[in-house]
Short mmCIF file of C-alpha atoms and ligand atoms in Angstrom, two decimals:
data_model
loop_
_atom_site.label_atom_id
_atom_site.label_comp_id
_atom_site.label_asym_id
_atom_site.label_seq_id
_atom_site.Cartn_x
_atom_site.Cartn_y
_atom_site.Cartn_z
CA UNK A 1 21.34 14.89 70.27
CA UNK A 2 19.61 14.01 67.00
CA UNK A 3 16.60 12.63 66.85
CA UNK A 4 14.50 11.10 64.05
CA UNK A 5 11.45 11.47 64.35
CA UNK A 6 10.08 9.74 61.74
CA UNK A 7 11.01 6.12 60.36
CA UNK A 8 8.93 2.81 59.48
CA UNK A 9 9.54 -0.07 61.50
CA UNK A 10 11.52 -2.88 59.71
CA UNK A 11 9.34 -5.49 57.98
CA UNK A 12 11.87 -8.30 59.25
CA UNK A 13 13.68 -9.18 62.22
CA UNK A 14 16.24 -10.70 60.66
CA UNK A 15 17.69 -10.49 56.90
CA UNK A 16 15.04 -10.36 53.82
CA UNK A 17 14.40 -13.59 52.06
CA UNK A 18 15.02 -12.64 48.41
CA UNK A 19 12.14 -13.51 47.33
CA UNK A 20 10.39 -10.84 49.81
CA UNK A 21 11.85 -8.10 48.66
CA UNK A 22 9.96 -5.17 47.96
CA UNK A 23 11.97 -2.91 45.49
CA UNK A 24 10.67 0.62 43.99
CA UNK A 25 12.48 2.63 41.54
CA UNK A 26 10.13 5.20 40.87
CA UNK A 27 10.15 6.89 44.26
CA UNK A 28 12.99 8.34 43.89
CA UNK A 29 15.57 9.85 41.12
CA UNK A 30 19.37 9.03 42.38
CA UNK A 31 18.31 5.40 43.82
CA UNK A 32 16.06 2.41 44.30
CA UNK A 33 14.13 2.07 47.64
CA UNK A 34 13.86 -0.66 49.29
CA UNK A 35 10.70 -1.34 50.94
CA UNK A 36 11.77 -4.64 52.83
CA UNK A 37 14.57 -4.48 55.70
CA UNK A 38 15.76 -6.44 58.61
CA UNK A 39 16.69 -4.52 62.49
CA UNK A 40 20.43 -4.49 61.43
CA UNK A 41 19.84 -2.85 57.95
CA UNK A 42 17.65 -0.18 60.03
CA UNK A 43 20.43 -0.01 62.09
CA UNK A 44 22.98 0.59 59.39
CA UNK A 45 20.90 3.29 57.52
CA UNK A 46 19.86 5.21 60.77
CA UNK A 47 23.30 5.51 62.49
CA UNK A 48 22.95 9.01 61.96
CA UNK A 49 20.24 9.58 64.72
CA UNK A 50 20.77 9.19 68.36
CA UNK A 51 17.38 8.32 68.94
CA UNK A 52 14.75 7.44 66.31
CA UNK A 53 10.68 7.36 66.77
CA UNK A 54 9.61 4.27 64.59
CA UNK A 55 6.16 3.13 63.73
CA UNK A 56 4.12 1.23 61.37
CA UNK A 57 0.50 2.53 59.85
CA UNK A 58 -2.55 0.56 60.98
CA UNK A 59 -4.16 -1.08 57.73
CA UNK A 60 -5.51 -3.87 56.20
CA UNK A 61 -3.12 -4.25 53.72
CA UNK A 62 0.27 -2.28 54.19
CA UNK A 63 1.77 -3.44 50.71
CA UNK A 64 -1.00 -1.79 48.54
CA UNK A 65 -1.61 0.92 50.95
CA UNK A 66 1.53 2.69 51.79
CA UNK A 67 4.08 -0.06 49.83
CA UNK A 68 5.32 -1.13 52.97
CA UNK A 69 4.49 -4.42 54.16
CA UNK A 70 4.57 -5.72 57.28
CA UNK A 71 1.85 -7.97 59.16
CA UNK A 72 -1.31 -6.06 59.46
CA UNK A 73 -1.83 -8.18 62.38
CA UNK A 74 1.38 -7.27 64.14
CA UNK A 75 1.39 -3.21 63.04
CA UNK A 76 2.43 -2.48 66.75
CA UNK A 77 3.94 -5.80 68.11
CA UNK A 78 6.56 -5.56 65.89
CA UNK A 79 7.07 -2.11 66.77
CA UNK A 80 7.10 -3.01 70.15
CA UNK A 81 9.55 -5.71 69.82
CA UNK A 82 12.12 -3.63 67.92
CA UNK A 83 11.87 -0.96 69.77
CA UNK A 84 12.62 -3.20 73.19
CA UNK A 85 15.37 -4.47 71.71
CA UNK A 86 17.32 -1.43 71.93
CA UNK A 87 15.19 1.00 74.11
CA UNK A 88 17.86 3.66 74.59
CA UNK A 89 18.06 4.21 70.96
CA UNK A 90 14.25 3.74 69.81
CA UNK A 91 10.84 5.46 70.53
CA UNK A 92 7.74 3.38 69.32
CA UNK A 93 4.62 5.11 68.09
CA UNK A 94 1.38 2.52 68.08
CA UNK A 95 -1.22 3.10 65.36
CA UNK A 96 -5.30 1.95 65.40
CA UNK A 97 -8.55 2.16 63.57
CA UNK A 98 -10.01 5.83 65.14
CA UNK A 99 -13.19 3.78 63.76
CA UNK A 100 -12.76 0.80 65.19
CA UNK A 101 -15.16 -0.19 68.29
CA UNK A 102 -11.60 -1.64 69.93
CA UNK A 103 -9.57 1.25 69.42
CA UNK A 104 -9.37 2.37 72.77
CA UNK A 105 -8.69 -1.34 74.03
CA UNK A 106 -5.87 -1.26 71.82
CA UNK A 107 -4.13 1.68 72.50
CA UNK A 108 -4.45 0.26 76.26
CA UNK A 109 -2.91 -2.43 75.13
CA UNK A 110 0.17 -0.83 73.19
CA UNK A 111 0.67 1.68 75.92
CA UNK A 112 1.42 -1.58 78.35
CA UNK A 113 3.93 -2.74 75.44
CA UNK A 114 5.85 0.67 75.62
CA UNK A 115 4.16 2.32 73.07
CA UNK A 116 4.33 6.18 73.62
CA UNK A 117 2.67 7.63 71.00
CA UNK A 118 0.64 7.37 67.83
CA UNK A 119 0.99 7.43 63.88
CA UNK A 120 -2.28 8.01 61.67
CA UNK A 121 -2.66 8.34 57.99
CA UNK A 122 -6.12 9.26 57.61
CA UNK A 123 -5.99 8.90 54.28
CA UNK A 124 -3.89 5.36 54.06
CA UNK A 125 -6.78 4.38 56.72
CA UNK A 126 -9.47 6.06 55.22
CA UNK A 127 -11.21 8.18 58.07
CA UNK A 128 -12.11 11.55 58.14
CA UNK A 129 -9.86 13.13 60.73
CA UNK A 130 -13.04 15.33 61.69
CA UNK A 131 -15.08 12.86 62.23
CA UNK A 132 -16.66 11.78 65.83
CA UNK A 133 -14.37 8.80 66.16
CA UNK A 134 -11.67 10.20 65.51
CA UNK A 135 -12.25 13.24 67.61
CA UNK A 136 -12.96 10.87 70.76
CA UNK A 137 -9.29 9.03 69.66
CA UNK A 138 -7.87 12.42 70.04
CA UNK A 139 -9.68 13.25 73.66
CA UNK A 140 -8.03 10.47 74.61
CA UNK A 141 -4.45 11.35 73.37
CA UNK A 142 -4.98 14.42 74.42
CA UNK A 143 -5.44 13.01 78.05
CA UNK A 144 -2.85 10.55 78.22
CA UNK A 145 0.05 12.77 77.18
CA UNK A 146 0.08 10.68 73.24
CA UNK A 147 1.64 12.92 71.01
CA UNK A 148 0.10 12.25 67.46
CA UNK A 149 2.18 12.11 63.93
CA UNK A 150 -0.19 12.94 61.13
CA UNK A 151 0.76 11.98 57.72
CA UNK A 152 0.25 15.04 56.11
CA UNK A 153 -0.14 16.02 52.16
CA UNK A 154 0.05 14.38 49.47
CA UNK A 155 -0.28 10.98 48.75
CA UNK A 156 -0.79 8.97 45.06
CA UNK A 157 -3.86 6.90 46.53
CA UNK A 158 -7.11 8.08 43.87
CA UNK A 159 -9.81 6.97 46.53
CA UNK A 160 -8.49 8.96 49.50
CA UNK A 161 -9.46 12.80 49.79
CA UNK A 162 -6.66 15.04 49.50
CA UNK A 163 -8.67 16.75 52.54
CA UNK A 164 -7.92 14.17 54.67
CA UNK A 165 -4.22 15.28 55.07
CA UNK A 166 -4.91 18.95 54.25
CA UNK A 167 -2.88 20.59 56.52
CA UNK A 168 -5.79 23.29 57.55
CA UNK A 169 -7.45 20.13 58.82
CA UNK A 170 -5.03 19.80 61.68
CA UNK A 171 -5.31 23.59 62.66
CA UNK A 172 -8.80 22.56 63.52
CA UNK A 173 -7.92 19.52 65.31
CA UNK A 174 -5.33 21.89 67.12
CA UNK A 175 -8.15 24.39 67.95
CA UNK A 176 -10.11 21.67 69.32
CA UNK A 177 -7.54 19.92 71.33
CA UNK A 178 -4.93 22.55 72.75
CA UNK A 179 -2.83 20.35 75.08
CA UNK A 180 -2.49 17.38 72.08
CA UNK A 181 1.16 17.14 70.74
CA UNK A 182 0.94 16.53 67.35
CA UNK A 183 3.35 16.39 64.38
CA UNK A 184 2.84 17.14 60.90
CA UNK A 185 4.45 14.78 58.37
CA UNK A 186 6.59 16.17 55.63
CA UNK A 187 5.79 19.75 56.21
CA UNK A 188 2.46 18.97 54.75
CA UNK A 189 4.13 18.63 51.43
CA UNK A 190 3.07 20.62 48.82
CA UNK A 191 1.26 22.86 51.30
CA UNK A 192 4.33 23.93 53.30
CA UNK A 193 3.22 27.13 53.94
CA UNK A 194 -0.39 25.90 55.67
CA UNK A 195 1.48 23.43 57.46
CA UNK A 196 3.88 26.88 58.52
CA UNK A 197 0.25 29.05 59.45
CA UNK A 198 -0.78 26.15 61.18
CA UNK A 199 2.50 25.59 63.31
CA UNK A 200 3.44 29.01 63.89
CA UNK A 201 -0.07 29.22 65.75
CA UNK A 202 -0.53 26.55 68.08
CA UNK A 203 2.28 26.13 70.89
CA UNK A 204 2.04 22.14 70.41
CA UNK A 205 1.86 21.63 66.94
CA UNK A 206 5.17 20.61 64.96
CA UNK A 207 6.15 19.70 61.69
CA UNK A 208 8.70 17.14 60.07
CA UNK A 209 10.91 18.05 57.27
CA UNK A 210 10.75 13.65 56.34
CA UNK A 211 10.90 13.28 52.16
CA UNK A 212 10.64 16.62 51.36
CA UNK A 213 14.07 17.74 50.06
CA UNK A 214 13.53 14.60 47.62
CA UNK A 215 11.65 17.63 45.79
CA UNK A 216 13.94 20.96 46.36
CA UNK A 217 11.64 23.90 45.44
CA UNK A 218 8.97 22.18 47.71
CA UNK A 219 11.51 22.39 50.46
CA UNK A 220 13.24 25.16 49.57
CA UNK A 221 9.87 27.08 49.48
CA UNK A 222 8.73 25.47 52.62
CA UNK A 223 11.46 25.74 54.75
CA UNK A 224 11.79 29.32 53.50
CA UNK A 225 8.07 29.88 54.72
CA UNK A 226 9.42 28.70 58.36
CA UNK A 227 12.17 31.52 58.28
CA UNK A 228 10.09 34.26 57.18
CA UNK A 229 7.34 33.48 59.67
CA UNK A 230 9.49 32.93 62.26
CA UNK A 231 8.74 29.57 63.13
CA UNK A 232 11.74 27.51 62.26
CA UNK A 233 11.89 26.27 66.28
CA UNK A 234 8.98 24.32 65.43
CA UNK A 235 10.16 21.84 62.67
CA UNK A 236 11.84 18.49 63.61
CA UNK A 237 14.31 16.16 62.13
CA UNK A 238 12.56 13.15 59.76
CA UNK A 239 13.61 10.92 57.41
CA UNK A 240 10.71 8.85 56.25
CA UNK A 241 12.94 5.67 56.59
CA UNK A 242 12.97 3.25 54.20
CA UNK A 243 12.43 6.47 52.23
CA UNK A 244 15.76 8.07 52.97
CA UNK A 245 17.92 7.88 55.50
CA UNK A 246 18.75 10.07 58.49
CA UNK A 247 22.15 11.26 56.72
CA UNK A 248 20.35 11.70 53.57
CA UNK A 249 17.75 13.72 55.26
CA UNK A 250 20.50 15.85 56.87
CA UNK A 251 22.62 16.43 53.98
CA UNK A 252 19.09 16.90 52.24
CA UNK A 253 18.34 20.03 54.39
CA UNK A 254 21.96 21.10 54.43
CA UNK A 255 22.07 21.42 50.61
CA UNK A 256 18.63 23.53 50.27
CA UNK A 257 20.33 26.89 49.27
CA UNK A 258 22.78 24.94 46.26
CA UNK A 259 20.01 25.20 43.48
CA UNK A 260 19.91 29.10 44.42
CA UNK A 261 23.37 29.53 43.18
CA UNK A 262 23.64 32.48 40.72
CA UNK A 263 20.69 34.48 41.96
CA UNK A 264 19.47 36.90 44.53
CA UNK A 265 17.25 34.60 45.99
CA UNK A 266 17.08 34.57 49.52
CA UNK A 267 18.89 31.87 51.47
CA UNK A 268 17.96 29.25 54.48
CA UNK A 269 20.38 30.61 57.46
CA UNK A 270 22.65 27.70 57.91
CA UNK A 271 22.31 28.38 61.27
CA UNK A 272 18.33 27.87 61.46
CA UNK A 273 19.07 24.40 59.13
CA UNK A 274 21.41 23.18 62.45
CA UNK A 275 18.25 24.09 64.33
CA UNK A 276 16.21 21.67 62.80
CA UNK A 277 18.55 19.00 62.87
CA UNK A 278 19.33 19.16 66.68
CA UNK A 279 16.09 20.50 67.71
CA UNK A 280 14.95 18.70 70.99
CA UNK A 281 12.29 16.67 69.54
CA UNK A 282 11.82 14.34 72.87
CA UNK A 283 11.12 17.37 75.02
CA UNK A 284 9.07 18.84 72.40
CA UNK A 285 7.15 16.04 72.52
CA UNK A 286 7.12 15.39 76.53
CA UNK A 287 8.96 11.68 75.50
CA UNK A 288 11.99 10.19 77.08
CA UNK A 289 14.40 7.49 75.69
CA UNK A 290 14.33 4.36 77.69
CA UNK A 291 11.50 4.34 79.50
CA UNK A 292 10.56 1.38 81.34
CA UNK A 293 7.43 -0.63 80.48
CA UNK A 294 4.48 0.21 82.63
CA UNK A 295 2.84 -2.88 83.57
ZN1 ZN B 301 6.28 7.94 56.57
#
């Protein structure tokens, strides 16, 4: 089974009025992306993955913070709603305010929608992820079986501390919560080898390989971390959709050793590559396709 464990719920249900569509050219080399897309053009691009975990980022303004709109009031009905539509195929992840006084109310509230885990961006949201609130947000995860997807690394946004997504900021998070599942997004890219000290460490701690073969000595040098630390069992299968898609990111990972050609440089096993991309993200993760809402 392949599973995708990281995608961006479509901004539309059905197809994108022209004149809402959210085009940028600078994100990536060999094509546009398109920020804007209905349920069947998710569909089409993610036809790749057997299952896919979707989720949008809880801010005030999605366009200017990540440059993916979507209702800020709706960040996890819509996921909800898509994900219902097709339950066997999609895995919704809610995502709240850690500093919000309702942010427990919510999550109740998603978790009745069929909401079984939880995106943050602390720097897109602008908390410290070592703060109190969030720290009580995670106790809670941590007790309800939420696994957590951290955006990790990089991001262009001046006012948000790089710290915020460091990935030696999650190790202590790990530390503090043992039992939490947590992911960390796009290998922590450009700090692939903290976010590979950090995974190799903690049992339930993960990593995506979403975006990161969009920059191939990042990934190269990241994935290439993995092997030599023996941790390879521990990354999962991401696109980053509307980023790339899941064949991209497969053919992405698959083509990590072609820039090596001509020198002694040592390889990614194709073998450990195959890992990643059937790695058993769900049980990883203690989640389950299809599973029925609890009211
Ligand atoms: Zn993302």
């Amino acid at each position: 089974m392949i599973v995708d464990v990281h995608a961006h719920t479509p901004t539309h249900r059905d197809a994108v009025p022209a004149e809402d569509a959210c085009v940028f050219t600078s994100w990536r080399t060999d094509r546009p992306v398109v920020t804007t897309n209905s349920w069947a053009d998710f569909d089409r691009a993610m036809s790749a993955a057997d299952v896919t975990i979707v989720f949008n980022i809880a801010v005030p303004d999605p366009a200017a913070a990540t440059g993916i709109p979507h209702d800020p009031d709706r960040t996890n009905d819509a996921t909800a709603e898509f994900v219902a539509n097709d339950p066997a195929r999609r895995i919704g992840f809610m995502s709240v305010d850690p500093t919000s006084p309702d942010c427990i109310g919510e999550a109740e509230r998603c978790r009745e929608m069929g909401l079984v885990g939880v995106k943050l961006g602390p720097n897109y949201q602008d908390f410290d992820p070592l703060g109190e609130p969030a720290l009580a947000f995670y106790a809670y995860c941590e007790r309800n079986a939420l696994p957590i997807l951290f955006h990790q690394g990089a991001s262009p946004i001046r006012a948000a501390p790089l710290r915020y997504t460091y990935p030696l900021v999650t190790d202590e998070v790990a530390i503090r919560f043992p039992e939490l599942r947590i992911v960390m997004a796009h290998m922590g890219h450009p700090w692939g080898k903290e976010t590979v000290a950090t995974i190799r460490k903690h049992p339930h701690v993960y990593a995506d390989v979403s975006s990161i073969y969009l920059r191939p000595w990042v990934c190269y040098e990241s994935l290439l971390a993995a092997v030599e630390w023996g941790c390879t069992n521990k990354l999962l299968l991401g696109s980053d959709f509307p980023i790339a898609n899941t064949a991209e990111a497969m053919a992405g990972l698959r083509g990590v050793n072609k820039m090596l050609e001509g020198t002694a440089l040592p390889r990614v096993p194709a073998e450990l590559i195959e890992q990643i991309i059937h790695a058993d993200a769900l049980g990883a993760l203690g989640l389950t396709v299809g599973r029925p809402v609890d009211r």
